[in-house]
CSV table of C-alpha atoms in Angstrom, one decimal:
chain,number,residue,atom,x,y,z
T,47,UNK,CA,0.0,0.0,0.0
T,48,UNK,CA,1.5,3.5,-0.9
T,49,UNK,CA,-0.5,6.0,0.4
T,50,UNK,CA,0.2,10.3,-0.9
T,51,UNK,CA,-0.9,12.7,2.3
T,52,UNK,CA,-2.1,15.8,0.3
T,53,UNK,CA,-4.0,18.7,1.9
T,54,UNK,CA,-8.0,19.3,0.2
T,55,UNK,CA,-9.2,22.8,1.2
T,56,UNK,CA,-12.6,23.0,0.5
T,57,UNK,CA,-16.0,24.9,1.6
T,58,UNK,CA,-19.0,23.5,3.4
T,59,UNK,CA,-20.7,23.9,0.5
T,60,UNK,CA,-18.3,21.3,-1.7
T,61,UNK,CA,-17.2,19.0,1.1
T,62,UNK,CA,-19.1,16.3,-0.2
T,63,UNK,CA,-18.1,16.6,-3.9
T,64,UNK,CA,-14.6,17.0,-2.4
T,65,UNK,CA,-14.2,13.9,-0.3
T,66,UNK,CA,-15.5,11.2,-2.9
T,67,UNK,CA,-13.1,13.3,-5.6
T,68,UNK,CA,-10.0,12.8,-3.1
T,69,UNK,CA,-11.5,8.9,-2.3
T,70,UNK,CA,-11.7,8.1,-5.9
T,71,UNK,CA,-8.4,10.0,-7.0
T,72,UNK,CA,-6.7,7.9,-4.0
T,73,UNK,CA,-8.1,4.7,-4.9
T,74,UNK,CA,-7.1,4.8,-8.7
T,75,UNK,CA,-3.2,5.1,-7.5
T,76,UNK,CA,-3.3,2.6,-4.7
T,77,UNK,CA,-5.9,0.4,-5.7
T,78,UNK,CA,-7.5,0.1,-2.2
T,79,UNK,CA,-10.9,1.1,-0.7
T,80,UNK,CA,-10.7,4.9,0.4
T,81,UNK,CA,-13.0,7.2,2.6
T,82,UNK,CA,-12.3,10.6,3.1
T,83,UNK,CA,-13.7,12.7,5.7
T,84,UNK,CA,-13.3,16.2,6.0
T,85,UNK,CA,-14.6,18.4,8.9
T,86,UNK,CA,-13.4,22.2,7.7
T,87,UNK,CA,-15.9,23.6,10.7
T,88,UNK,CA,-12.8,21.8,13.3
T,89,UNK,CA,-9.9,21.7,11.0
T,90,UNK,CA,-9.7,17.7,10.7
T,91,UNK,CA,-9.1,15.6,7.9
T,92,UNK,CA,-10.1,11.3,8.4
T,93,UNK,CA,-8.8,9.5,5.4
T,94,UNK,CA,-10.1,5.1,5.8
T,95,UNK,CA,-7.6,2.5,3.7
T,96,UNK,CA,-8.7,-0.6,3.6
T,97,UNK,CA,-6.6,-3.5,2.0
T,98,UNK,CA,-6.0,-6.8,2.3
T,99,UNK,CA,-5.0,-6.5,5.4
T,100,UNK,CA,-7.4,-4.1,6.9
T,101,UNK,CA,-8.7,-0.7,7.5
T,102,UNK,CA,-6.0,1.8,8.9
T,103,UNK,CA,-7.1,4.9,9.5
T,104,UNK,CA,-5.0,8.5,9.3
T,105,UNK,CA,-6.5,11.5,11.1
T,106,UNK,CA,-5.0,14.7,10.8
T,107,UNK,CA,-6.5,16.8,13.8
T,108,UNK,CA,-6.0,20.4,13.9
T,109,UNK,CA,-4.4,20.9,17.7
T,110,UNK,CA,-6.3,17.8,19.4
T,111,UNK,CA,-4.4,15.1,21.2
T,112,UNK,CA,-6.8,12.2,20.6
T,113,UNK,CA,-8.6,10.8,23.7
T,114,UNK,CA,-6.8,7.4,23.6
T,115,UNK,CA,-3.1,9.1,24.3
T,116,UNK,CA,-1.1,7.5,26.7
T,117,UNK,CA,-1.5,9.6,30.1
T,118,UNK,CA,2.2,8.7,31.0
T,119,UNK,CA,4.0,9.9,28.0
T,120,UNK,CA,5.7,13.9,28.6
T,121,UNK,CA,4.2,16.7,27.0
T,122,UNK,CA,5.6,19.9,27.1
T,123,UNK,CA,3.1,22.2,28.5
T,124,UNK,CA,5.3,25.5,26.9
T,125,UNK,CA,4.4,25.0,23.4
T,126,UNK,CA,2.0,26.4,20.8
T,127,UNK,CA,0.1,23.1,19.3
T,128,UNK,CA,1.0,22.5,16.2
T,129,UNK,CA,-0.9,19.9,13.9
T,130,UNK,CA,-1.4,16.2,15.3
T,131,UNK,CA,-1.8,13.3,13.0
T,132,UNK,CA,-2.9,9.8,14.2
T,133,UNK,CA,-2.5,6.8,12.3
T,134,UNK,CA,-4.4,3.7,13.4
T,135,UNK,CA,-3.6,0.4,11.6
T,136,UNK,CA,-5.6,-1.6,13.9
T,137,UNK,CA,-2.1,-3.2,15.1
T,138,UNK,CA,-1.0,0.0,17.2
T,139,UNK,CA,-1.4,3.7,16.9
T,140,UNK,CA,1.0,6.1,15.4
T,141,UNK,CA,0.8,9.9,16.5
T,142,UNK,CA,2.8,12.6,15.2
T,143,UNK,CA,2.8,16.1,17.2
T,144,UNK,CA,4.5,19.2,15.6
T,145,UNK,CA,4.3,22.3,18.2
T,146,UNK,CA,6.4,25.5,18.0
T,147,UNK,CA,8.8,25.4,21.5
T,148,UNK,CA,7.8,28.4,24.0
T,149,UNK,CA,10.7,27.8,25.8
T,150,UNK,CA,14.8,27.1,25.6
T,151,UNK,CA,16.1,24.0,24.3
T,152,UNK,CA,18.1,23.3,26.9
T,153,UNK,CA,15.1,23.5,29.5
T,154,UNK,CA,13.1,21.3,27.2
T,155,UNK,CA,15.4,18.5,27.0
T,156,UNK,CA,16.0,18.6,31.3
T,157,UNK,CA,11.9,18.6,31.6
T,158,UNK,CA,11.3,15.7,29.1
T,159,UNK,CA,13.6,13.9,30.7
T,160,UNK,CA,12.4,14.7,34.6
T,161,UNK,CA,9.3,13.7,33.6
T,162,UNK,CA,9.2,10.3,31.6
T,163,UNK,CA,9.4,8.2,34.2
T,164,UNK,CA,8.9,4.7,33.8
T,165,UNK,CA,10.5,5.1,30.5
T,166,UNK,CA,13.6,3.8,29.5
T,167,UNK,CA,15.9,6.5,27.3
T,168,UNK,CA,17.1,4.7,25.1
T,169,UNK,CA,19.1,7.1,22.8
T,170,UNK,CA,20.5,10.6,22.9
T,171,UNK,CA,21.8,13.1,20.5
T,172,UNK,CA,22.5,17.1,20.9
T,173,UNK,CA,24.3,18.4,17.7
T,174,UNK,CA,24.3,21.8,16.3
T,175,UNK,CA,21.0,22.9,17.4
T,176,UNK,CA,19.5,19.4,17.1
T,177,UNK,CA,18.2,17.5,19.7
T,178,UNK,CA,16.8,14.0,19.7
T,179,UNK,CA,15.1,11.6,23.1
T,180,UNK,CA,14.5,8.5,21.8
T,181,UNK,CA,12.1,6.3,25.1
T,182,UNK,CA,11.1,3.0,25.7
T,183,UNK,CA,8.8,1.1,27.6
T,184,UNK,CA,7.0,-2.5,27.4
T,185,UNK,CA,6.3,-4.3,24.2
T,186,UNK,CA,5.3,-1.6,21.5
T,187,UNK,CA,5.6,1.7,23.4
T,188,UNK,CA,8.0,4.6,21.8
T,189,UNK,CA,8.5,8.2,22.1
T,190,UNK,CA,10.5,10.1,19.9
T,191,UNK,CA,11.6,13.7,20.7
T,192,UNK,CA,12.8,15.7,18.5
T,193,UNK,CA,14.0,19.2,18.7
T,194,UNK,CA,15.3,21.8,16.2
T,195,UNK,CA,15.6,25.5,15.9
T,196,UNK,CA,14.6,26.8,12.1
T,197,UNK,CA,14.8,30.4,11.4
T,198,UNK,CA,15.0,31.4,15.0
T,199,UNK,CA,12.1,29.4,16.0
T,200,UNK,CA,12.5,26.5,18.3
T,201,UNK,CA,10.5,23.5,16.9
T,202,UNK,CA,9.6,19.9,19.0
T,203,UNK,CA,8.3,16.9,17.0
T,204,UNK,CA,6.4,14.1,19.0
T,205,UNK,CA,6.9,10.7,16.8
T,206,UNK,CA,4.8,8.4,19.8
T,207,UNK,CA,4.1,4.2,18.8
T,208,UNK,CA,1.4,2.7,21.7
């Protein structure tokens, strides 16, 4: 299954005509069953692939966490939320979190690590203005941080597996 993530901007008016245009446009490349769901009023985008080996299904929420996140995985607090995309294969769930960093670097890094506990870290990496927390814990559960400064703006990426 390949699978293009585009972005469909669309009124109320054409959502309908726009979400069976993007399902039959993704279906002719991949070959799979699409449905697209797009919610402009909220900002969220639901796109369902079903293949041979199931439905998966990729939201792309406009600053929501979704309800199921782990309550023990470190989120900076200091942030402006960025866009949150879920990916649910029905095997595990796949969230990505990209928020703009309210704070210094250096103060990020010493609160994400202060406050995974029950994690284990199992990488580290600081190198010109790149920073990168790479946690464990149990069978499946992974949390990726990753920091970078772009243009003077201080950027965290959350790449989190439960």
């Amino acid at each position: 299954l390949t699978c293009s993530t585009f972005v469909i901007s669309c009124d109320s008016v054409s959502d309908e005509i726009s979400e069976q245009a993007a399902e039959k446009l993704m279906e002719s490349l991949s070959g799979d069953s699409i449905n697209v769901d797009i919610d402009e009023e909220n900002g969220e985008i639901s796109v369902s692939i079903t293949d041979e080996e199931g439905t998966k299904t990729i939201e792309v929420l406009a600053h929501t966490i979704p309800d199921d996140f782990p309550s023990d995985i470190y989120l900076l607090k200091e942030v402006n939320r960025g866009g949150v995309t879920t990916v649910n294969s029905g095997d595990g769930v796949v969230v990505g979190i990209q928020d703009t960093l309210l704070i210094d670097i250096e103060l990020a890094r010493s609160k994400i690590k202060r406050n995974m506990k029950g994690y284990s870290l199992e990488f580290e990496s600081s190198m010109d203005g790149l920073v990168s927390l790479m946690y464990t814990k149990g069978e499946g559960k992974t949390c990726v941080y990753t920091i970078t400064k772009e243009e003077g703006v201080a950027l965290i990426s959350y790449a989190i597996t439960y």
